[in-house]
Amino acid sequence: MKISGSMKKVLEILFIVLAGFVLFNVAFIMAALVIQGLGFLSQSETQNPRLGMIFGLILLGLSWFILRSRLSTLVKATYFTMPLMSMIVVLGVLMNGLQLWMILACEGLLIGVVFGFIRMKRLAWEYHFATLYCTVIGISIIIFNIQI
């Protein structure tokens, strides 16, 4: 049985949504393990902000490796949701307490830069969808004040 072009796109969208959701959870569990693990090893009573930076560097290195690999565009675009959602959430957390319009403006600037990069690199539509998907989830978390 051959899958038509539109059905293939629907299946790709479903894959990005479902696998992206799993990757969001993996990213935050991984962040907690890295930050808590390094905090335990340092035996410090206070949370060191550098531990979050270490997680960011790990995520950045992993992203560079995966996005430059020979994996399919669908897999790379799906993976792209993880660091993008992490950036959206971290920016939202850092701006916690500011007025809603300021948070949305900064998040919008971040998403604008990402869309500009995708357009400049002429990446496939899957990257556009992955970015839109993360944007909708991230802005929903901010607007509806969902605690994660």
Short mmCIF file of C-alpha atoms in Angstrom, two decimals:
data_model
loop_
_atom_site.label_atom_id
_atom_site.label_comp_id
_atom_site.label_asym_id
_atom_site.label_seq_id
_atom_site.Cartn_x
_atom_site.Cartn_y
_atom_site.Cartn_z
CA MET A 1 0.00 0.00 0.00
CA LYS A 2 1.40 3.34 -1.04
CA ILE A 3 0.85 6.41 1.14
CA SER A 4 -0.30 9.56 -0.67
CA GLY A 5 1.58 12.84 -0.32
CA SER A 6 -0.96 14.50 1.96
CA MET A 7 -1.29 11.40 4.17
CA LYS A 8 2.50 11.29 4.49
CA LYS A 9 2.52 14.91 5.69
CA VAL A 10 -0.21 14.18 8.25
CA LEU A 11 1.81 11.22 9.56
CA GLU A 12 4.93 13.39 9.73
CA ILE A 13 3.02 16.05 11.68
CA LEU A 14 1.76 13.41 14.11
CA PHE A 15 5.29 12.07 14.51
CA ILE A 16 6.69 15.54 15.27
CA VAL A 17 3.92 16.23 17.81
CA LEU A 18 4.12 12.90 19.63
CA ALA A 19 7.88 12.42 19.55
CA GLY A 20 8.38 16.12 20.34
CA PHE A 21 6.24 15.72 23.47
CA VAL A 22 8.38 12.77 24.57
CA LEU A 23 11.54 14.77 23.87
CA PHE A 24 10.26 17.73 25.95
CA ASN A 25 9.90 15.39 28.90
CA VAL A 26 13.30 13.80 28.26
CA ALA A 27 14.93 17.25 28.16
CA PHE A 28 13.49 18.33 31.49
CA ILE A 29 14.25 15.00 33.16
CA MET A 30 17.78 15.18 31.76
CA ALA A 31 18.14 18.76 33.03
CA ALA A 32 16.97 17.73 36.49
CA LEU A 33 19.39 14.80 36.56
CA VAL A 34 22.35 16.91 35.46
CA ILE A 35 21.59 19.83 37.77
CA GLN A 36 20.65 17.68 40.79
CA GLY A 37 23.48 15.22 40.17
CA LEU A 38 26.13 17.91 39.94
CA GLY A 39 24.59 19.66 42.93
CA PHE A 40 24.84 16.42 44.92
CA LEU A 41 28.45 15.92 43.88
CA SER A 42 29.37 19.45 44.91
CA GLN A 43 27.52 18.94 48.23
CA SER A 44 26.34 22.52 48.15
CA GLU A 45 23.27 23.72 50.02
CA THR A 46 22.42 26.33 47.39
CA GLN A 47 21.61 25.84 43.72
CA ASN A 48 24.49 26.98 41.54
CA PRO A 49 23.29 28.73 38.36
CA ARG A 50 26.31 27.36 36.51
CA LEU A 51 24.79 23.89 36.71
CA GLY A 52 22.05 25.02 34.33
CA MET A 53 24.73 26.32 32.00
CA ILE A 54 26.40 22.90 32.02
CA PHE A 55 23.10 21.33 30.95
CA GLY A 56 22.80 23.98 28.24
CA LEU A 57 26.25 23.15 26.92
CA ILE A 58 25.44 19.44 26.89
CA LEU A 59 22.23 20.16 24.99
CA LEU A 60 24.05 22.48 22.59
CA GLY A 61 26.71 19.87 21.83
CA LEU A 62 24.13 17.14 21.31
CA SER A 63 22.09 19.44 19.07
CA TRP A 64 25.11 20.33 16.95
CA PHE A 65 25.93 16.64 16.50
CA ILE A 66 22.36 15.57 15.63
CA LEU A 67 21.48 18.49 13.35
CA ARG A 68 24.67 17.95 11.34
CA SER A 69 24.19 14.19 11.06
CA ARG A 70 22.83 12.20 8.12
CA LEU A 71 19.56 11.47 9.90
CA SER A 72 16.35 12.13 7.99
CA THR A 73 14.88 15.62 7.92
CA LEU A 74 11.88 14.37 9.90
CA VAL A 75 14.05 13.03 12.73
CA LYS A 76 16.19 16.18 12.83
CA ALA A 77 13.16 18.49 12.80
CA THR A 78 11.59 16.43 15.57
CA TYR A 79 14.77 16.61 17.63
CA PHE A 80 14.83 20.38 16.97
CA THR A 81 11.73 20.70 19.17
CA MET A 82 13.71 19.70 22.27
CA PRO A 83 16.33 22.49 22.37
CA LEU A 84 13.80 25.01 21.06
CA MET A 85 11.26 24.20 23.76
CA SER A 86 14.04 24.26 26.34
CA MET A 87 15.03 27.77 25.21
CA ILE A 88 11.41 28.96 25.29
CA VAL A 89 10.88 27.60 28.80
CA VAL A 90 14.21 28.87 30.16
CA LEU A 91 13.53 32.34 28.76
CA GLY A 92 10.07 32.27 30.35
CA VAL A 93 11.51 31.21 33.71
CA LEU A 94 14.20 33.89 33.60
CA MET A 95 11.56 36.52 32.88
CA ASN A 96 9.16 35.27 35.55
CA GLY A 97 7.60 38.19 37.38
CA LEU A 98 7.81 40.63 34.49
CA GLN A 99 4.74 41.92 32.72
CA LEU A 100 3.12 39.51 30.27
CA TRP A 101 3.72 41.76 27.26
CA MET A 102 7.47 41.87 27.99
CA ILE A 103 7.68 38.09 28.22
CA LEU A 104 5.69 37.62 25.02
CA ALA A 105 7.81 40.24 23.22
CA CYS A 106 11.05 38.47 24.15
CA GLU A 107 9.62 35.06 23.30
CA GLY A 108 8.41 36.50 19.99
CA LEU A 109 11.88 37.85 19.29
CA LEU A 110 13.39 34.42 19.98
CA ILE A 111 10.88 32.70 17.69
CA GLY A 112 11.43 35.36 15.02
CA VAL A 113 15.17 34.69 15.08
CA VAL A 114 14.54 30.94 14.81
CA PHE A 115 12.15 31.38 11.87
CA GLY A 116 14.66 33.73 10.24
CA PHE A 117 17.39 31.11 10.63
CA ILE A 118 15.14 28.40 9.17
CA ARG A 119 14.27 30.63 6.23
CA MET A 120 17.88 31.72 5.69
CA LYS A 121 19.06 28.10 5.64
CA ARG A 122 16.08 27.10 3.45
CA LEU A 123 15.21 24.21 5.73
CA ALA A 124 12.29 21.89 5.03
CA TRP A 125 8.70 22.53 6.08
CA GLU A 126 9.09 20.11 9.00
CA TYR A 127 11.32 22.65 10.75
CA HIS A 128 8.70 25.36 10.27
CA PHE A 129 6.05 23.09 11.75
CA ALA A 130 8.28 22.08 14.67
CA THR A 131 8.92 25.74 15.47
CA LEU A 132 5.23 26.61 15.22
CA TYR A 133 4.37 23.65 17.46
CA CYS A 134 6.87 24.75 20.13
CA THR A 135 5.65 28.34 19.86
CA VAL A 136 2.01 27.40 20.44
CA ILE A 137 2.90 25.22 23.43
CA GLY A 138 5.32 27.76 24.91
CA ILE A 139 2.96 30.70 24.58
CA SER A 140 0.08 28.62 25.95
CA ILE A 141 2.20 27.81 29.03
CA ILE A 142 2.89 31.52 29.53
CA ILE A 143 -0.61 32.86 28.86
CA PHE A 144 -2.45 30.22 30.90
CA ASN A 145 0.22 30.31 33.65
CA ILE A 146 0.78 26.55 33.51
CA GLN A 147 3.30 25.48 36.15
CA ILE A 148 5.81 22.99 34.82
#
